[in-house]
PDB file of C-alpha atoms in Angstrom:
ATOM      1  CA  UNK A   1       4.577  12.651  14.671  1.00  0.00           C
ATOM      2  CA  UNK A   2       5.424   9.880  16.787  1.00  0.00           C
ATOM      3  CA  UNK A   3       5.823   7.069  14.161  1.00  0.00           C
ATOM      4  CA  UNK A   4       5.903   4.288  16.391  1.00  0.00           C
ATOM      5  CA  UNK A   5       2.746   5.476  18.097  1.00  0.00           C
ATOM      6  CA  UNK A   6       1.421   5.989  14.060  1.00  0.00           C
ATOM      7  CA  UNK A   7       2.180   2.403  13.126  1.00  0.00           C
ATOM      8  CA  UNK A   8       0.268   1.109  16.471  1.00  0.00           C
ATOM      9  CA  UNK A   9      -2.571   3.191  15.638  1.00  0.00           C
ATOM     10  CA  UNK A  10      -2.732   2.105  12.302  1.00  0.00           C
ATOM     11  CA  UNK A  11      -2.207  -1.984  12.912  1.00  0.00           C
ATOM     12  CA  UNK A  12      -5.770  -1.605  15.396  1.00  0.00           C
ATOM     13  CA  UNK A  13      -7.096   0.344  12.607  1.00  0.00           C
ATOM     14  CA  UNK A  14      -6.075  -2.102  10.271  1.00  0.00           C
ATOM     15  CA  UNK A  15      -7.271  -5.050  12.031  1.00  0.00           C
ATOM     16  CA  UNK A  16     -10.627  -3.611  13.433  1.00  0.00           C
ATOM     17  CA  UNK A  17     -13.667  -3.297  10.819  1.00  0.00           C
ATOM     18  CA  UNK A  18     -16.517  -2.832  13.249  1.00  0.00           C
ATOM     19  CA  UNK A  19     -16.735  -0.057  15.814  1.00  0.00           C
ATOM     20  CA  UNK A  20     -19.109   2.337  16.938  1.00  0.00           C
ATOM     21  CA  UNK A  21     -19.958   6.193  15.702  1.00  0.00           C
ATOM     22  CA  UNK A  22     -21.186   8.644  17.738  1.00  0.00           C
ATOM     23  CA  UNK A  23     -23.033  11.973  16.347  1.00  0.00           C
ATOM     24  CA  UNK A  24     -24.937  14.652  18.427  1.00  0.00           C
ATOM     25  CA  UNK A  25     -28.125  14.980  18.473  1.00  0.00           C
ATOM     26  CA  UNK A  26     -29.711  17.924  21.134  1.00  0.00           C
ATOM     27  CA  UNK A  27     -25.978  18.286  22.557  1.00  0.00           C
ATOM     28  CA  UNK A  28     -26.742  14.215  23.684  1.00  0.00           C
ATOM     29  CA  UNK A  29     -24.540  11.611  21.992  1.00  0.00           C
ATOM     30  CA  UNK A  30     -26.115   8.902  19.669  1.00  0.00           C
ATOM     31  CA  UNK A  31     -23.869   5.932  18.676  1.00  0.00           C
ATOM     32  CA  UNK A  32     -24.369   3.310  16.741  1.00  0.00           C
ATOM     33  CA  UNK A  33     -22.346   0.201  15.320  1.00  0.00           C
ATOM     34  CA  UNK A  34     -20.656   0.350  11.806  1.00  0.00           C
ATOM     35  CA  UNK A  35     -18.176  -0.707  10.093  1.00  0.00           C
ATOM     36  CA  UNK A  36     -15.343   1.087   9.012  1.00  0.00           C
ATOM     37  CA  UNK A  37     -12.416   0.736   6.154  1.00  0.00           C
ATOM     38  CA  UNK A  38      -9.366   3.479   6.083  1.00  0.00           C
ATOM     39  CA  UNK A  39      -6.922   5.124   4.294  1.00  0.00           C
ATOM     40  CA  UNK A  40      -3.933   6.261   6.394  1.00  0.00           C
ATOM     41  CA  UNK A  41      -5.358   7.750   9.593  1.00  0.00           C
ATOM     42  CA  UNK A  42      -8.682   8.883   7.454  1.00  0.00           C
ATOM     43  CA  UNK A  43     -11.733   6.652   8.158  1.00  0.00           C
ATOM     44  CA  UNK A  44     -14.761   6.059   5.648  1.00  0.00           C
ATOM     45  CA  UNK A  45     -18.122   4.405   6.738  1.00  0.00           C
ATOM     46  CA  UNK A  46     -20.878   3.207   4.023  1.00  0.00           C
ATOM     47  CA  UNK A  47     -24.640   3.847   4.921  1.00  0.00           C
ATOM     48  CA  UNK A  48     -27.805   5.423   3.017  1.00  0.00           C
ATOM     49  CA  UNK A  49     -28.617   9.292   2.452  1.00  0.00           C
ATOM     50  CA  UNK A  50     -32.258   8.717   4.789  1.00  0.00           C
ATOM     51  CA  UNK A  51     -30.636   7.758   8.458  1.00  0.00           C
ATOM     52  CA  UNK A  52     -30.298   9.602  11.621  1.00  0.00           C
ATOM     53  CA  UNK A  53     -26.564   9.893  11.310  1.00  0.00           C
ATOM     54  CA  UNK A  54     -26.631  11.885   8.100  1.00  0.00           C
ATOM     55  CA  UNK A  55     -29.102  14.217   9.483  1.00  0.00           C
ATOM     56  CA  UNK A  56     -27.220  14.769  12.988  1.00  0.00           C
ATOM     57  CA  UNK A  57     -23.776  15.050  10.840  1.00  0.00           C
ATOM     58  CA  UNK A  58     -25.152  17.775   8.976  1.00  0.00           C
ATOM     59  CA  UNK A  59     -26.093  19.935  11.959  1.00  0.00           C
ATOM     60  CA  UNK A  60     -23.074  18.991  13.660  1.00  0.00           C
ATOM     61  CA  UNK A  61     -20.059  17.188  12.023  1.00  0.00           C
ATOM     62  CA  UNK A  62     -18.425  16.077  15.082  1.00  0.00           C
ATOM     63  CA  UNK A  63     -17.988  12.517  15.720  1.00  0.00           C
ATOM     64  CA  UNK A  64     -16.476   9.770  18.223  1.00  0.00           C
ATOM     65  CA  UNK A  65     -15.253   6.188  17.132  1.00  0.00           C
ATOM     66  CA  UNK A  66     -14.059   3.468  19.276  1.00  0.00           C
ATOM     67  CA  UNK A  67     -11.956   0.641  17.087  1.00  0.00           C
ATOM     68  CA  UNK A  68     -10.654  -2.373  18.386  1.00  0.00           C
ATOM     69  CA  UNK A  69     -11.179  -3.941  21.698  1.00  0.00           C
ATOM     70  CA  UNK A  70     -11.683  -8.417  21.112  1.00  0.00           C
ATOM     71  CA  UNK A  71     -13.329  -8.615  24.259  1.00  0.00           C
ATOM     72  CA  UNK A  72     -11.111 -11.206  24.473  1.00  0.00           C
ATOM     73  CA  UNK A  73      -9.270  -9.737  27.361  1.00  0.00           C
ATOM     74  CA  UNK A  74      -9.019  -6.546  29.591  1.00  0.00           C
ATOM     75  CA  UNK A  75      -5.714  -5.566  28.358  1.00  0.00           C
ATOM     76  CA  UNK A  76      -6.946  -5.759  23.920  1.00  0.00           C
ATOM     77  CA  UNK A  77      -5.886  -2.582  22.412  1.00  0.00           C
ATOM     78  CA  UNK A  78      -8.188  -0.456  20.983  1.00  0.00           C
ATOM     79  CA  UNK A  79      -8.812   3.490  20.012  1.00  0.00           C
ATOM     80  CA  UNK A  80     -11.110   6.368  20.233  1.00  0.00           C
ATOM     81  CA  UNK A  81     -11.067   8.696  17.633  1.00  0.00           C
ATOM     82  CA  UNK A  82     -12.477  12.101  17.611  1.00  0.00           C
ATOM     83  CA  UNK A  83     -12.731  14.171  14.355  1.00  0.00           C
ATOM     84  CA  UNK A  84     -15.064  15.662  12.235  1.00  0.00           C
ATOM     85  CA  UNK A  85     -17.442  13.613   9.771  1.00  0.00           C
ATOM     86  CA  UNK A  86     -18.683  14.818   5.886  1.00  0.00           C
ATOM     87  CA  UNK A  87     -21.040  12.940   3.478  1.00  0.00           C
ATOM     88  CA  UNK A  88     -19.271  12.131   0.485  1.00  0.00           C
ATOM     89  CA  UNK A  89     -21.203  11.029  -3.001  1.00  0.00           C
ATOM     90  CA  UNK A  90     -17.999  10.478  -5.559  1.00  0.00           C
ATOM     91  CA  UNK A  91     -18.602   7.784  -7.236  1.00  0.00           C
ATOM     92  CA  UNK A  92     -14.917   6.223  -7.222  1.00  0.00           C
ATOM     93  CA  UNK A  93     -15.285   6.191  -3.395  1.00  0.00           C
ATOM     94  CA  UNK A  94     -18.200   4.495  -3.453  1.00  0.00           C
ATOM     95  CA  UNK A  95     -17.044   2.045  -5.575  1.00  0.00           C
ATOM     96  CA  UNK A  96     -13.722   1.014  -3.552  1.00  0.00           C
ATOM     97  CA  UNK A  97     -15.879   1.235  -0.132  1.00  0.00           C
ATOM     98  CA  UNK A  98     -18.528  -1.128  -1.739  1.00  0.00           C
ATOM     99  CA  UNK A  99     -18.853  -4.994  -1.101  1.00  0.00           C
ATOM    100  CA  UNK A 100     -21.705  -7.367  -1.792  1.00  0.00           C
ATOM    101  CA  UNK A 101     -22.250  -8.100   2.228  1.00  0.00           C
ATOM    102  CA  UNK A 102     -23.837  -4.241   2.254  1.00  0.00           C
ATOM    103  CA  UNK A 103     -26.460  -5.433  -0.064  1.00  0.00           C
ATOM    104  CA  UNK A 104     -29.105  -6.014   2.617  1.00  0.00           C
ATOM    105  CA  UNK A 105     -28.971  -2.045   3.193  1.00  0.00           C
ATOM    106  CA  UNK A 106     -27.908  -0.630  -0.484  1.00  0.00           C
ATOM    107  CA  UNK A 107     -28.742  -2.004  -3.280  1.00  0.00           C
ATOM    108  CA  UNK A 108     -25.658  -1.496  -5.817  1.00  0.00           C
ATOM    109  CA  UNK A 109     -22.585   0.541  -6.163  1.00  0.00           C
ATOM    110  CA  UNK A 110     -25.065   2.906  -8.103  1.00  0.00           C
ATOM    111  CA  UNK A 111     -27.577   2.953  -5.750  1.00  0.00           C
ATOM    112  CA  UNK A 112     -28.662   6.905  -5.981  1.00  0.00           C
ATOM    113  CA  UNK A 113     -29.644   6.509  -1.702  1.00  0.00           C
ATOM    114  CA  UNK A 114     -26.114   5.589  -1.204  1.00  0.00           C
ATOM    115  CA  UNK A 115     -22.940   8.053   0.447  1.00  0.00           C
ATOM    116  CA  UNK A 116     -20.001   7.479   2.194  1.00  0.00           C
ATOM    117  CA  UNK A 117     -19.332   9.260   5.197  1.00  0.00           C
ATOM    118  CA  UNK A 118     -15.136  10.269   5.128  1.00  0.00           C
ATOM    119  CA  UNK A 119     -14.132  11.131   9.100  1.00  0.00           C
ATOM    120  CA  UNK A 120     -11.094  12.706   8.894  1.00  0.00           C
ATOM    121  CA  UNK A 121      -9.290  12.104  12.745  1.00  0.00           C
ATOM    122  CA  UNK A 122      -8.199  15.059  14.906  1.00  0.00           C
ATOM    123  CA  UNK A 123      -7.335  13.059  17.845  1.00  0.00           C
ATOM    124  CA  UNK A 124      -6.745   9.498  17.963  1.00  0.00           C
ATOM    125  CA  UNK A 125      -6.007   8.178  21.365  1.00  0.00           C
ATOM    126  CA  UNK A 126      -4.229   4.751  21.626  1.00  0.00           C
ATOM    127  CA  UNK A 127      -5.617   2.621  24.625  1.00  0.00           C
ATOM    128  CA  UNK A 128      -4.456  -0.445  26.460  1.00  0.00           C
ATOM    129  CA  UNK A 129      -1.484  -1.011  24.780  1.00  0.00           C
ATOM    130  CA  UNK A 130       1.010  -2.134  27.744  1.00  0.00           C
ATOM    131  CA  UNK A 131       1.692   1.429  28.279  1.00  0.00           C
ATOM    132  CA  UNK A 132      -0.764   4.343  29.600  1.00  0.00           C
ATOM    133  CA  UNK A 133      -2.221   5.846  26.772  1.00  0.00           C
ATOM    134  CA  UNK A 134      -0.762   7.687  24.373  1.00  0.00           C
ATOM    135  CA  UNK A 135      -2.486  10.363  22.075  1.00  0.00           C
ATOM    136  CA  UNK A 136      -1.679  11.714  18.432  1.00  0.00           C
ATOM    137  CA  UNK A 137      -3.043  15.374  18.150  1.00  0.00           C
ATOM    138  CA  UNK A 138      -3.258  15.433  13.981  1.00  0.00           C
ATOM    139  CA  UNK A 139      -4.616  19.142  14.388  1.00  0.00           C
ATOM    140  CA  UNK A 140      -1.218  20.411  16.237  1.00  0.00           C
ATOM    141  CA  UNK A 141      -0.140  18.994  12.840  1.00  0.00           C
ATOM    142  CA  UNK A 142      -1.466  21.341  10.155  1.00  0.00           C
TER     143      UNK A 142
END
């Protein structure tokens, strides 16, 4: 793996909370703002058990998320990530991902409606970053 490339990836990630998911719904795309925290390369986005997204990522788990991107200028880095997307209930994880600003959606930590949905990246394409863009393939990586 390019490491540089890694570490560029990984500051937008870093530095980028909100962003947009995309699910499939009838082979059309569906995308909607959330925000996102990560571990590594491996993204994790809170919401509730009763929304379109879980339904659509339980027909189809493939998802797209664009990070980054100010607005602030034409050149702002930012990426598009496309990997696969699973609804995750562990309680630990829920607990890390969990901050009071969510409480207009879920209502505790322990809120029983509550998941986590864990995308884990299989390409993450780098864009605008002074150079044309570059691409890490983490499948060719297995």
């Amino acid at each position: 793996m390019n490491d540089s490339l890694k570490q560029k990836v990984l500051s937008v990630l870093e530095g980028n909370r909100v962003g947009s998911l995309a699910t499939i719904k009838n082979n059309k795309p569906h995308s909607r703002y959330m925000t996102f925290l990560n571990e590594g390369l491996t993204l994790y986005t809170p919401t509730t058990k009763d929304t379109y997204k879980t339904e659509e990522i339980e027909t189809n788990p493939n998802v797209h998320i664009l990070l980054g991107y100010f607005g602030e200028g034409m050149g702002d880095a930012f990426v598009e990530i496309q990997g696969t997307a699973e609804i995750k209930e562990d309680k630990d994880l829920k607990s890390r991902i969990w901050n009071e600003h969510m409480e207009k959606w879920i209502k505790s930590p322990d809120d029983p409606d509550y998941i986590v949905l864990k995308i884990q990246a299989e390409t993450i394409r780098l864009m605008n970053d002074q150079d044309a863009p570059k691409t890490l393939n983490l499948k060719e990586m297995e």
